[in-house]
Short mmCIF file of C-alpha atoms in Angstrom, two decimals:
data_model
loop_
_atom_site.label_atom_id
_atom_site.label_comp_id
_atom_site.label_asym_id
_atom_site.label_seq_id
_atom_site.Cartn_x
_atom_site.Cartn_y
_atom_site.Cartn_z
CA UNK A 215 0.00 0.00 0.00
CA UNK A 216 1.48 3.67 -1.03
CA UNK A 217 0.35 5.70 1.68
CA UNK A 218 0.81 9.79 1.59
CA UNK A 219 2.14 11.27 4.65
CA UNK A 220 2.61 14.71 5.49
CA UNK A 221 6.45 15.77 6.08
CA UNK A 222 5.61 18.31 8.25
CA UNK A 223 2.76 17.23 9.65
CA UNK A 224 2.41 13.19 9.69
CA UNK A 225 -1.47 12.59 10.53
CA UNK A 226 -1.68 10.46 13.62
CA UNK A 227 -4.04 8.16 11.99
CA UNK A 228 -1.27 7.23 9.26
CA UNK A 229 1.34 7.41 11.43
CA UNK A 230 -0.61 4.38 14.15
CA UNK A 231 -1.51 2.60 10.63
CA UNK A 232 2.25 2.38 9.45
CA UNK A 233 3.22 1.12 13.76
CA UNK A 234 0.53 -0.93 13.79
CA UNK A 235 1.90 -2.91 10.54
CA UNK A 236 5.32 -2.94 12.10
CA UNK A 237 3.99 -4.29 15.61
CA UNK A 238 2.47 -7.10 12.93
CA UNK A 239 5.91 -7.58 11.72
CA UNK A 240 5.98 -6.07 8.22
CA UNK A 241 8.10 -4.12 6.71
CA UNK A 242 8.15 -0.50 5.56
CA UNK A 243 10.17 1.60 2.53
CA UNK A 244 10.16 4.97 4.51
CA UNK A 245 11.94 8.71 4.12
CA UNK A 246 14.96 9.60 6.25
CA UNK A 247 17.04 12.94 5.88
CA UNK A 248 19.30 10.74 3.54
CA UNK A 249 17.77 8.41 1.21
CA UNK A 250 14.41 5.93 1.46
CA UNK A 251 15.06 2.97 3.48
CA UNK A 252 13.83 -0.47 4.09
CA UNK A 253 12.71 -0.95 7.37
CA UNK A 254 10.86 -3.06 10.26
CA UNK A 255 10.37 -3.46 13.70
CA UNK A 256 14.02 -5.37 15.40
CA UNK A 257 11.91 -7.06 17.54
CA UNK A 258 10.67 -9.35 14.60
CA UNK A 259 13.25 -11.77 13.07
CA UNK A 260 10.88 -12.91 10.40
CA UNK A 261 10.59 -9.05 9.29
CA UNK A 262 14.63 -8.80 10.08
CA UNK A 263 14.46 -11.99 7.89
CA UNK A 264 12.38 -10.78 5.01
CA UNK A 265 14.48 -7.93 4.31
CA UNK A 266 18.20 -9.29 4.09
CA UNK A 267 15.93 -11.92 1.12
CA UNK A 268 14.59 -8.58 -0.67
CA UNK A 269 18.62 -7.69 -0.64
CA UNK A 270 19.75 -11.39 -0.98
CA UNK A 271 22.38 -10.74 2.14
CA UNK A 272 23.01 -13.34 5.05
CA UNK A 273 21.61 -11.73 7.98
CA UNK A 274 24.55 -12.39 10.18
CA UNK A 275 26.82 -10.71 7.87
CA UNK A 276 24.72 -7.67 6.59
CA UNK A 277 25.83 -4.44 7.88
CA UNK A 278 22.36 -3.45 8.89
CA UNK A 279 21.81 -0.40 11.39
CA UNK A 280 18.94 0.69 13.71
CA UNK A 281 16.89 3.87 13.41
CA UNK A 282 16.52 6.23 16.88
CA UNK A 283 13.76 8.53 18.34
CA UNK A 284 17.00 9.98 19.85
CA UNK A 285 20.31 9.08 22.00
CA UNK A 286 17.72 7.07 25.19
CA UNK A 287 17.83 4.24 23.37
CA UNK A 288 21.64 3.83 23.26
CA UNK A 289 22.92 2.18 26.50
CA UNK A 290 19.62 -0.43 25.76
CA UNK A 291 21.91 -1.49 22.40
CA UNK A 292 25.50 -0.86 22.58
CA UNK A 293 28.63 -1.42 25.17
CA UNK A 294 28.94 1.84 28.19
CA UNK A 295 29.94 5.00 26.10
CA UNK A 296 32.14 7.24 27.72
CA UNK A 297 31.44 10.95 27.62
CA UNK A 298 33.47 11.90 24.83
CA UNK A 299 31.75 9.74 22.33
CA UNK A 300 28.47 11.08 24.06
CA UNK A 301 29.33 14.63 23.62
CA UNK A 302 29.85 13.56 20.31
CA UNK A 303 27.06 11.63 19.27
CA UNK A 304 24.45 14.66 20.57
CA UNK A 305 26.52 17.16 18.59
CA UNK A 306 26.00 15.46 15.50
CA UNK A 307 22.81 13.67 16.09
CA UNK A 308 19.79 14.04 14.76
CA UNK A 309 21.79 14.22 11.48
CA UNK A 310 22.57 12.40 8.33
CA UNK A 311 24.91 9.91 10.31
CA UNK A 312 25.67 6.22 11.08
CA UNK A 313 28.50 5.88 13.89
CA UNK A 314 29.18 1.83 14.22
CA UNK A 315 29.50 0.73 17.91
CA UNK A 316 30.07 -1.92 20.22
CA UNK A 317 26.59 -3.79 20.30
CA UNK A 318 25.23 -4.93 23.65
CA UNK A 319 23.72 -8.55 24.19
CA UNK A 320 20.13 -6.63 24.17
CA UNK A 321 21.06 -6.30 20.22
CA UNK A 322 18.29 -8.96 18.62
CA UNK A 323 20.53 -12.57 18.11
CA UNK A 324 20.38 -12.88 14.48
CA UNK A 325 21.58 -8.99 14.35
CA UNK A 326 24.44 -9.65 15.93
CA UNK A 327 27.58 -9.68 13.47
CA UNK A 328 31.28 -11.45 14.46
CA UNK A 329 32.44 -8.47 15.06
CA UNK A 330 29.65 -7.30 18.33
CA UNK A 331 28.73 -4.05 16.41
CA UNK A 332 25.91 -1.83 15.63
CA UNK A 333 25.11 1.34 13.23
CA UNK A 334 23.24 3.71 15.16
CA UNK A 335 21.13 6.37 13.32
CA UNK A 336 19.40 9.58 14.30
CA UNK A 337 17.60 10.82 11.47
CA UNK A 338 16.85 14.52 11.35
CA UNK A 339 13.24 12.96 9.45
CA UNK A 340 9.57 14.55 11.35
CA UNK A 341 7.61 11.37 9.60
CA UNK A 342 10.60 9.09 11.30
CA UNK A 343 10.66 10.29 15.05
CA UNK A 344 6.64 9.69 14.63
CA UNK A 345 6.60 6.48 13.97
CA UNK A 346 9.29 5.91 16.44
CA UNK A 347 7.60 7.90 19.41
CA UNK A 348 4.32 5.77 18.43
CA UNK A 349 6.23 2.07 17.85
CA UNK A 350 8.61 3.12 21.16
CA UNK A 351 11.67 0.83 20.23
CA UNK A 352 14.22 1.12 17.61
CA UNK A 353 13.81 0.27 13.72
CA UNK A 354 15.99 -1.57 11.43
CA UNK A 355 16.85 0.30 8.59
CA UNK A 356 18.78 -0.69 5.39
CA UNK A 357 19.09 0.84 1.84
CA UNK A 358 17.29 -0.35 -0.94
CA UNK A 359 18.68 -3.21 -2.76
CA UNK A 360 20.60 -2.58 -5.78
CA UNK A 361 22.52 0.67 -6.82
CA UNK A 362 21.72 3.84 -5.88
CA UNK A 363 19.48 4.95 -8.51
CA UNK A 364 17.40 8.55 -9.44
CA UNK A 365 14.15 6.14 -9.45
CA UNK A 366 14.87 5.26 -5.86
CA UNK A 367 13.97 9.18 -4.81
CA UNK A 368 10.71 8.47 -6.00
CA UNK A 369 8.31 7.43 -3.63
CA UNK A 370 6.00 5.63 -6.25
CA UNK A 371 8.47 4.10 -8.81
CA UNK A 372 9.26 2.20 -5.29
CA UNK A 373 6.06 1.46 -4.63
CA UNK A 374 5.86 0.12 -8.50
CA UNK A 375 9.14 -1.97 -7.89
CA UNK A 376 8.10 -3.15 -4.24
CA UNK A 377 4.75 -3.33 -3.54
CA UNK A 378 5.05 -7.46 -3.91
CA UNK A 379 7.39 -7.14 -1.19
CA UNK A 380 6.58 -4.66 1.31
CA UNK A 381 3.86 -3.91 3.14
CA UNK A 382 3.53 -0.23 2.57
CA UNK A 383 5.88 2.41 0.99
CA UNK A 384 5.42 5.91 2.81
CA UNK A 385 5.44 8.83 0.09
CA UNK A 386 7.05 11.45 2.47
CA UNK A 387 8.07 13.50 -0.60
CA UNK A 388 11.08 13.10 -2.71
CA UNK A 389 14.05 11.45 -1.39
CA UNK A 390 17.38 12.22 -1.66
CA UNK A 391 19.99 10.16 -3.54
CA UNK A 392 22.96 10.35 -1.30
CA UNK A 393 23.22 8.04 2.13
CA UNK A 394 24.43 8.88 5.54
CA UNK A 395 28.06 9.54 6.50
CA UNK A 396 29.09 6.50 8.50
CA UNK A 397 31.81 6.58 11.40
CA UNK A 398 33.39 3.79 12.66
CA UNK A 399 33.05 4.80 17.37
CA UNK A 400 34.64 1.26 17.89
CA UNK A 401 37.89 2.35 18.78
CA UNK A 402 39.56 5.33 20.84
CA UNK A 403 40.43 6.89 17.03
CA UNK A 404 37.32 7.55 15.47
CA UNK A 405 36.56 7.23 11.15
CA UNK A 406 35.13 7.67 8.58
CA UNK A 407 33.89 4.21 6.41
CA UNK A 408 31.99 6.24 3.97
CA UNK A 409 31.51 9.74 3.01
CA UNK A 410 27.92 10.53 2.55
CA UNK A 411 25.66 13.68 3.66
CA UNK A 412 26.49 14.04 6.38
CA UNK A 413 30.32 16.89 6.90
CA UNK A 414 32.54 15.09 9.35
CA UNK A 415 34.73 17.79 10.95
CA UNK A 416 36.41 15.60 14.07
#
C-alpha cells in the first residue's frame, strides 16, 4: 500500500496505521534525511528476515543499522559509552549519520555480526521520530537493494518496484539520492567508512 504522509505534519491516523503494521511484523520503505530505506520493527526476526531476502544478504553478515527517536535508546543497544563519544554523538545527532558501535547482548541474536557491532542512526526525518515515538523501540533500517538509482527518490516508482514485497511504501516526498556519513566509534580513534551527507569535521 502507497500511503501519503505529510512531512511536516504526519497525521496520527497514518502514522498508528504504518506502527501498527510494524507491531504485525511487516516491513516499511520509509523517508529519512538521507535516502528511502527499508525498514521493520528489530523485535521481529521474520521481518529482520524478510528484508536481508529482498537484498539477498546473510543476515549475520549484513551491515544493517537501527533507526533512533533519539540518544535514550543507546545504552539499551550498545557497550557503556564514555562521555566523549556522548558529547559527540548529541553534537552530530539528529543528522545524516551512522556511527558503528560496540553492540550490547540486548542487540536482537540474528543482528548480531562477528564483530559485536551496531550502526546507530538519528535521522533529522519529522515522519521518522513519529513512527518511532508511536512504535517506542528502535527500527531496522537498510538501503534499498541494488545501486543507488534517481528512481529510488521516487516514492512511487518504489512502490511500483516493491509493492510485492513490502507492506507499505510511505510517500514522504522526494528522497534524496545520497546516504548517511558513517563513522566507525569502535575504537579510541574515530573514522570515517563512507563519506555521505552528512560533513565530518572531528
Amino acid at each position: 500500500m502507497l500511503i501519503q504522509i505529510h512531512p511536516e505534519n504526519p497525521q496520527p491516523r497514518l502514522i498508528k496505521q504504518v506502527v501498527e503494521c510494524l507491531k504485525d511484523g511487516g516491513i516499511i520503505v520509509y523517508p529519512t534525511d538521507t535516502i528511502y530505506g527499508l525498514g521493520c520493527d528489530i523485535g521481529k526476526p521474520k521481518a529482520i528476515e524478510r528484508i536481508c531476502k529482498i537484498k539477498n544478504i546473510d543476515p549475520q553478515k549484513a551491515q544493517l543499522s537501527f533507526i533512533c527517536n533519539d540518544l535514550s535508546h543507546l545504552s539499551d543497544y550498545t557497550k557503556s559509552i564514555d562521555t566523549p563519544l556522548y558529547r559527540m554523538l548529541k553534537t552530530y545527532l539528529p543528522g545524516p549519520y551512522t556511527f558503528i558501535l560496540p553492540a550490547s547482548k540486548q542487540v536482537p541474536k540474528i543482528l548480531q555480526s562477528k564483530k559485536s557491532t551496531v550502526g546507530i542512526r538519528v535521522p533529522d526525518n519529522v515522519i521518522c521520530h513519529h513512527i518511532l515515538r508511536e512504535l517506542d523501540n528502535p527500527i531496522l533500517s537498510a538501503s534499498l537493494p541494488g545501486e543507488m538509482v534517481e528512481e529510488y527518490t521516487d516514492p512511487e516508482i518504489i512502490w511500483q518496484k516493491f509493492e510485492h514485497l513490502v507492506d507499505f511504501v510511505i510517500d514522504g516526498g522526494m528522497g534524496g539520492m545520497v546516504p548517511s556519513t558513517v563513522v566507525d566509534c569502535t575504537s579510541d580513534e574515530w573514522s570515517i567508512i563512507r563519506q555521505g551527507l552528512g560533513v565530518w569535521e572531528e
